[in-house]
Short mmCIF file of C-alpha atoms in Angstrom, two decimals:
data_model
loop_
_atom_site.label_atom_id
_atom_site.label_comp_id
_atom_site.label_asym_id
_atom_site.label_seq_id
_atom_site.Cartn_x
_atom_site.Cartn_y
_atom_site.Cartn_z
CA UNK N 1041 24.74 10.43 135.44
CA UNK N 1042 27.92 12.66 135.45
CA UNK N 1043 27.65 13.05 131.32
CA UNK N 1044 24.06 13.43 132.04
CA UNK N 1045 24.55 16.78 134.72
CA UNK N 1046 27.14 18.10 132.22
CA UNK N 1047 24.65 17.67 129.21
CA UNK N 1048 22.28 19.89 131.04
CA UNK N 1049 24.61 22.20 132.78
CA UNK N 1050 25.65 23.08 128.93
CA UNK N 1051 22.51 23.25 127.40
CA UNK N 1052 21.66 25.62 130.34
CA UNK N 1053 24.08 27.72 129.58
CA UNK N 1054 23.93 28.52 126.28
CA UNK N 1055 22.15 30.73 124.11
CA UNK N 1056 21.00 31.31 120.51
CA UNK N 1057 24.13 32.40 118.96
CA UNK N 1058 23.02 32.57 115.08
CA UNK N 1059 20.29 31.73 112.21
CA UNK N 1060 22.28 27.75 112.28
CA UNK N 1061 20.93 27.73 115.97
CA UNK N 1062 17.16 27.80 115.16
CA UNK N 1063 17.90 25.68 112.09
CA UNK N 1064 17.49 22.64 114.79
CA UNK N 1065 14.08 23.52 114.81
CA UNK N 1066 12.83 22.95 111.48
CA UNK N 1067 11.01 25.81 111.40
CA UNK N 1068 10.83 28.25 109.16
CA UNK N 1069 12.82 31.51 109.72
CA UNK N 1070 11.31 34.57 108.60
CA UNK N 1071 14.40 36.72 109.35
CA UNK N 1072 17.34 37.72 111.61
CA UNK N 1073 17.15 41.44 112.47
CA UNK N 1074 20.95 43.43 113.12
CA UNK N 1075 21.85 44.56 116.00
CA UNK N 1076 21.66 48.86 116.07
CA UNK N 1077 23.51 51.01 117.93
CA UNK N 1078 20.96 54.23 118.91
CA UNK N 1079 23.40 57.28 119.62
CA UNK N 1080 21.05 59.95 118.34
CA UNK N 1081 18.55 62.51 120.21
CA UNK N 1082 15.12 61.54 119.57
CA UNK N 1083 15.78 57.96 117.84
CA UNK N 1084 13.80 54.99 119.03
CA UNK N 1085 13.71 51.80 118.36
CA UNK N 1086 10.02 51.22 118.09
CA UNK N 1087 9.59 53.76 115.11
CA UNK N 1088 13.42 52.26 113.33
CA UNK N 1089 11.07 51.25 110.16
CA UNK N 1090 10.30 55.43 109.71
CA UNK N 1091 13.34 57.42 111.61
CA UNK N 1092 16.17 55.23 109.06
CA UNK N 1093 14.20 53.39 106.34
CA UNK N 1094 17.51 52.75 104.31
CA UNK N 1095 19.15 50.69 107.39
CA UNK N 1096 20.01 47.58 107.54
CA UNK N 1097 17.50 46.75 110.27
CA UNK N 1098 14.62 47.96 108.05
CA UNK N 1099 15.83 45.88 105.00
CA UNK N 1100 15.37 43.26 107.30
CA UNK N 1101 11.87 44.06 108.27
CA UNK N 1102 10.91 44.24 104.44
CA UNK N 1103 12.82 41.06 103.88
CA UNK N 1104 10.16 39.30 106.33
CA UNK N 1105 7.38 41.47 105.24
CA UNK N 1106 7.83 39.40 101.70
CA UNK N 1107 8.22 36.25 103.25
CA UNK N 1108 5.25 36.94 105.61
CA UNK N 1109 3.14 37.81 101.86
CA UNK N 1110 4.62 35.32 100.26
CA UNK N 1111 3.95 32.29 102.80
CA UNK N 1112 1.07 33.08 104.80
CA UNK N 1113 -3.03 33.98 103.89
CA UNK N 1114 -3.40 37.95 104.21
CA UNK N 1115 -7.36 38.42 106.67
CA UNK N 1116 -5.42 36.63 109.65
CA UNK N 1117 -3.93 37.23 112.87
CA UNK N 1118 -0.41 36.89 114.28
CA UNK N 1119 0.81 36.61 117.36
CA UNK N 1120 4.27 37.48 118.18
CA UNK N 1121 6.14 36.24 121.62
CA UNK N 1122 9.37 35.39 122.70
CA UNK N 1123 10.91 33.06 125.82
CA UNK N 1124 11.02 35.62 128.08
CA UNK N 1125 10.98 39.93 129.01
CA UNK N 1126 13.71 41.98 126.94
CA UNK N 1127 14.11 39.56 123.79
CA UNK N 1128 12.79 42.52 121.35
CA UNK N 1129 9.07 41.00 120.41
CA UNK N 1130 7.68 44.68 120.67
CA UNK N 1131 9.90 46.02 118.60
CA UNK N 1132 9.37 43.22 115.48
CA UNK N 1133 5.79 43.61 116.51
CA UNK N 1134 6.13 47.26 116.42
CA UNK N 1135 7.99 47.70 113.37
CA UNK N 1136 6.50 45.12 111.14
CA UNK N 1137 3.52 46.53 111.41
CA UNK N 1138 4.73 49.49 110.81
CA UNK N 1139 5.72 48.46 107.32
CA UNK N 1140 2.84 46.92 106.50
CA UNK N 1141 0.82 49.49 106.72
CA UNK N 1142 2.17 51.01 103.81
CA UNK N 1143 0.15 48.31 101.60
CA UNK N 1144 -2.49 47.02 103.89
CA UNK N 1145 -4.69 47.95 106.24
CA UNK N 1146 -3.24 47.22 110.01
CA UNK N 1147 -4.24 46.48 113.34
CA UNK N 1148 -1.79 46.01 116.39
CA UNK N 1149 -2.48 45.05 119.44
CA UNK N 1150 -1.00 45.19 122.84
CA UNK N 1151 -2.12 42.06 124.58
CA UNK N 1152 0.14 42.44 127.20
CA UNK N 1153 -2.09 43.20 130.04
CA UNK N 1154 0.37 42.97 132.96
CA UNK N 1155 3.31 44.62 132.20
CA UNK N 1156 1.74 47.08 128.96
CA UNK N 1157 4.68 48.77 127.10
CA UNK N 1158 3.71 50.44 124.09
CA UNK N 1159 0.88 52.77 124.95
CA UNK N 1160 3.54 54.42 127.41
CA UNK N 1161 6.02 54.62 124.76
CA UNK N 1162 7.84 56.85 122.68
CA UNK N 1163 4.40 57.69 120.75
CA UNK N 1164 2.41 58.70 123.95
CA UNK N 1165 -0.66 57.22 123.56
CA UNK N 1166 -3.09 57.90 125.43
CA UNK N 1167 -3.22 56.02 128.46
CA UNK N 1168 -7.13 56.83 129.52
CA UNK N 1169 -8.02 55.16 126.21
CA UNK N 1170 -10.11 52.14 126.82
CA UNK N 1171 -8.57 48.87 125.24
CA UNK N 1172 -8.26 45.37 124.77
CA UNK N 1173 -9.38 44.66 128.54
CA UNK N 1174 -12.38 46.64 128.30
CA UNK N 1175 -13.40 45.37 125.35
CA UNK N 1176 -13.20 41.43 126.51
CA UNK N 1177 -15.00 42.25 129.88
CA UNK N 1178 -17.46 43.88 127.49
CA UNK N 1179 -17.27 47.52 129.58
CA UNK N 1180 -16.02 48.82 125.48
CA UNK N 1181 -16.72 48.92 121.99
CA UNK N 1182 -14.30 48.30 119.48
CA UNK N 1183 -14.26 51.92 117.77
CA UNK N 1184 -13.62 53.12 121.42
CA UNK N 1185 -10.70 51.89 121.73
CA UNK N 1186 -9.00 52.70 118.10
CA UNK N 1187 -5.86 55.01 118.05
CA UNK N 1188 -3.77 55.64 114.97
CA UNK N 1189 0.17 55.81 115.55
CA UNK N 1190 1.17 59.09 114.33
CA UNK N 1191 2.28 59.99 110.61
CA UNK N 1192 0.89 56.81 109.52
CA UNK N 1193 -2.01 54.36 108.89
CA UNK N 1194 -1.74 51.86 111.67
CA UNK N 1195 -3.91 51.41 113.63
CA UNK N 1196 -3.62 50.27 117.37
CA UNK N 1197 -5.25 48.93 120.42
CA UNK N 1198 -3.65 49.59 123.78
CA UNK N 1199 -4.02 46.88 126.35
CA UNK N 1200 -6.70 48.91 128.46
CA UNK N 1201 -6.52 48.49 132.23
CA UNK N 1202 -3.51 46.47 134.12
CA UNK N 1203 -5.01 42.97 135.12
CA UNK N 1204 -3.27 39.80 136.84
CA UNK N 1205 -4.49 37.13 134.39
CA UNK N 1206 -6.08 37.08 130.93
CA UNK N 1207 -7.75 33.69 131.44
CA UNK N 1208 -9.90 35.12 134.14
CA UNK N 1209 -11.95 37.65 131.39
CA UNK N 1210 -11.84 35.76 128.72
CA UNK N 1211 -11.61 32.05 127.18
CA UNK N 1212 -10.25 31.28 123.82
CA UNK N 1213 -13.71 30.50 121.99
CA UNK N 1214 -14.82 34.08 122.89
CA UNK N 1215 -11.36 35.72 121.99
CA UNK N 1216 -11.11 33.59 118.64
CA UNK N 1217 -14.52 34.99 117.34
CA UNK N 1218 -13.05 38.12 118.53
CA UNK N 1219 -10.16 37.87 116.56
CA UNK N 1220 -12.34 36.28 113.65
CA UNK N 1221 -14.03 39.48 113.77
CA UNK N 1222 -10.83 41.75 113.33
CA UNK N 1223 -9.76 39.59 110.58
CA UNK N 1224 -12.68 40.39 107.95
CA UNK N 1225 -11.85 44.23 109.07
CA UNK N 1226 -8.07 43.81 108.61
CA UNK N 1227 -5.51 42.57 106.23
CA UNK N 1228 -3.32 41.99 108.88
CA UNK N 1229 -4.00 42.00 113.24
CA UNK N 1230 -0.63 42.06 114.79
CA UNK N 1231 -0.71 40.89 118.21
CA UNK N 1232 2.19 41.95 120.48
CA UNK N 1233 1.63 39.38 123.27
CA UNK N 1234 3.18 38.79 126.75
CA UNK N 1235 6.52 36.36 126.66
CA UNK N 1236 5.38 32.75 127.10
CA UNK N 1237 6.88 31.46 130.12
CA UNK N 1238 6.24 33.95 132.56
CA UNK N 1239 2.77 34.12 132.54
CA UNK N 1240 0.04 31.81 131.35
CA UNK N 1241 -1.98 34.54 128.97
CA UNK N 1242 0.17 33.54 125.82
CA UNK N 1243 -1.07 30.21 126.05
CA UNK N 1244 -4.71 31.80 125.40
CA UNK N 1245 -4.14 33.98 123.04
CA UNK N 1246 -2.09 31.67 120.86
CA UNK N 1247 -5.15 29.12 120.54
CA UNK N 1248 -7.37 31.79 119.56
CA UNK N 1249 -4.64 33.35 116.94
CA UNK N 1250 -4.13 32.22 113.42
CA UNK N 1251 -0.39 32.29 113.11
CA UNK N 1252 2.47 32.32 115.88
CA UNK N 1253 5.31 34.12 115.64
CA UNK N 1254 8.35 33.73 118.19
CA UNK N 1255 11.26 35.91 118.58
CA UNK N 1256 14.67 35.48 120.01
CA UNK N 1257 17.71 37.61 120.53
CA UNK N 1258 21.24 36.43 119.69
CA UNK N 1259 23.31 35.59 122.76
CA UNK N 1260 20.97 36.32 125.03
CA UNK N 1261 17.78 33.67 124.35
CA UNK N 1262 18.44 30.55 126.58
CA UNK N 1263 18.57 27.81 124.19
CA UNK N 1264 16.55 25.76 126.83
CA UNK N 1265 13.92 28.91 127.82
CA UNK N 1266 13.83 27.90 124.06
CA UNK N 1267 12.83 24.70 124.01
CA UNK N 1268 10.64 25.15 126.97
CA UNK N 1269 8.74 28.30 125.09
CA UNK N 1270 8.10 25.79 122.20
CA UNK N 1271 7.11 22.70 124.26
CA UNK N 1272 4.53 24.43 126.00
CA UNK N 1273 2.99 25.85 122.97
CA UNK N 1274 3.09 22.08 121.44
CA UNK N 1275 1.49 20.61 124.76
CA UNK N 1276 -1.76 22.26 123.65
CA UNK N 1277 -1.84 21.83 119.91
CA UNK N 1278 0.19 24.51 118.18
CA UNK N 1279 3.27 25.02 116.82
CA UNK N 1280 5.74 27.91 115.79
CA UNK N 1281 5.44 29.22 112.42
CA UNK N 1282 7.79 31.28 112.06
CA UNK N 1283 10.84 31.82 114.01
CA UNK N 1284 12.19 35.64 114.05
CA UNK N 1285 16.39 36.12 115.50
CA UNK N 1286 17.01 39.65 116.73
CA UNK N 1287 19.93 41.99 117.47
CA UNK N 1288 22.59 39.46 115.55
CA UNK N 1289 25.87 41.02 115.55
CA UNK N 1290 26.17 41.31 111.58
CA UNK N 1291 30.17 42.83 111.35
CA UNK N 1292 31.57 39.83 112.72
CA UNK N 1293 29.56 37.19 110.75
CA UNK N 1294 28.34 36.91 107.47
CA UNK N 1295 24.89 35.66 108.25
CA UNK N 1296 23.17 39.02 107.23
CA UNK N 1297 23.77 38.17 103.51
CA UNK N 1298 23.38 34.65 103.53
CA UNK N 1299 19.56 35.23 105.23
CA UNK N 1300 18.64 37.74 102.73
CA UNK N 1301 19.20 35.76 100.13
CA UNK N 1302 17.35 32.73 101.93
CA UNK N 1303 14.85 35.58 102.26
CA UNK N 1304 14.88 36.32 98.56
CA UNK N 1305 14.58 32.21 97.82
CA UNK N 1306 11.42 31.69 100.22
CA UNK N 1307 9.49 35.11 98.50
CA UNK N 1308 9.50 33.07 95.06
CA UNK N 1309 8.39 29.50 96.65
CA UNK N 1310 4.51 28.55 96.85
CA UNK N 1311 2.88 29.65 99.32
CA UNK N 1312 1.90 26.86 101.69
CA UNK N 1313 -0.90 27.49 104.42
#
């Protein structure tokens, strides 16, 4: 019992360190994002792809852009989510949309209808747009609710009016014809959901999505939020397809180099649906 409480007392306490971490999974890993240091005026992390396009950080967003090509059907949606609040998933979600647009037509959406980040963001949208609520309560129509992010072609879908619980508006048959819909329109619907173990909603929206994306941030992911993000997702029939590391600390490790070229491997294989 005493090997037992220490076993869990350590597994409680740690946290994704590195790429060799989610490795465990065997899953694949579409890419480990750098950790950036914002000291200028102005410079946000949800626009990184446009304000420094050289950077390391949005090398690593075209790295899994290829992968993302490469591996997965283009007409389909993907869900991004992490363990918990503060892990980075709006800023992947953000900025990999944000380079795909430059090839493909875009949607994202902001599915996070408690706690809605991005329409109050750095870009200003404009909150009195109707969104994603409205439309699943059927008080909207789609091309009410469009807004374009600003210098580019993306399109986007706020979340619409703050609600306590997605399952109460909608159920996954209605939201995956929904979705369905989007997906003849689109090349690619981003969905920038709620973290999984807070609230129930992710568990709805990931049955109606296509693919499911799940991000984590180095030394700061609990290892077993972790496992207990992925086990709820496999107690009702789906499974990670991609596993995303954010904010490594790249100058004391050499994992940036060793990824891209695992990057660079996967962009050549077959792509396996």
């Amino acid at each position: 019992k005493k090997h037992l409480y220490l076993f869990y007392r350590d597994l409680n306490s740690s946290t994704v360190k590195d790429p060799t971490t989610l490795e465990m999974f065997d899953t694949l890993i579409l890419g480990s994002l750098p950790k950036v240091n914002i000291n200028r005026k102005g410079f946000h992390m949800m626009q990184m792809y446009l304000e420094d396009n050289e950077s390391a950080f949005s090398e690593s967003i075209r790295n899994m852009r290829t992968i993302m090509e490469s591996k997965f059907k283009p007409n389909k949606s993907y869900l991004i989510t992490s363990s918990n609040p503060s892990e980075g998933k709006t800023t992947v979600a953000f900025n990999l949309a944000l380079s795909l647009q430059k090839n493909y037509k875009v949607l994202l959406i902001e599915a996070d209808i408690r706690r809605p980040s991005v329409g109050n963001s750095y870009y200003e949208f404009d909150e009195k747009k109707l969104g994603l609520s409205e439309i699943l309560i059927n008080e909207a129509e789609f091309s009410e609710t469009i807004q374009t992010v600003p210098g580019t072609k993306l399109e986007f879908i706020g979340s619409g009016k703050k609600r306590t619980d997605l399952s109460d508006i909608v159920n996954v048959i209605k939201l995956k014809k929904f979705f369905q819909i989007l997906n003849n329109k689109y090349d690619y619907v981003i969905i920038d959901s709620p973290p999984i173990l807070p609230v129930s909603d992710t568990m709805v929206i990931s049955q109606a999505c296509d693919y499911n994306f799940y991000v984590t941030r180095s030394n700061f992911t609990g290892l077993l939020s972790l496992m207990s993000g992925v086990k709820k997702l496999k107690n009702i029939g789906k499974k990670i397809d991609g596993f995303i590391l954010n904010d490594l600390d790249t100058s004391k490790h050499s994992y940036y180099g060793y990824y891209y070229q695992q990057n660079y491997y996967y962009s050549g294989e077959d792509k396996t649906y």
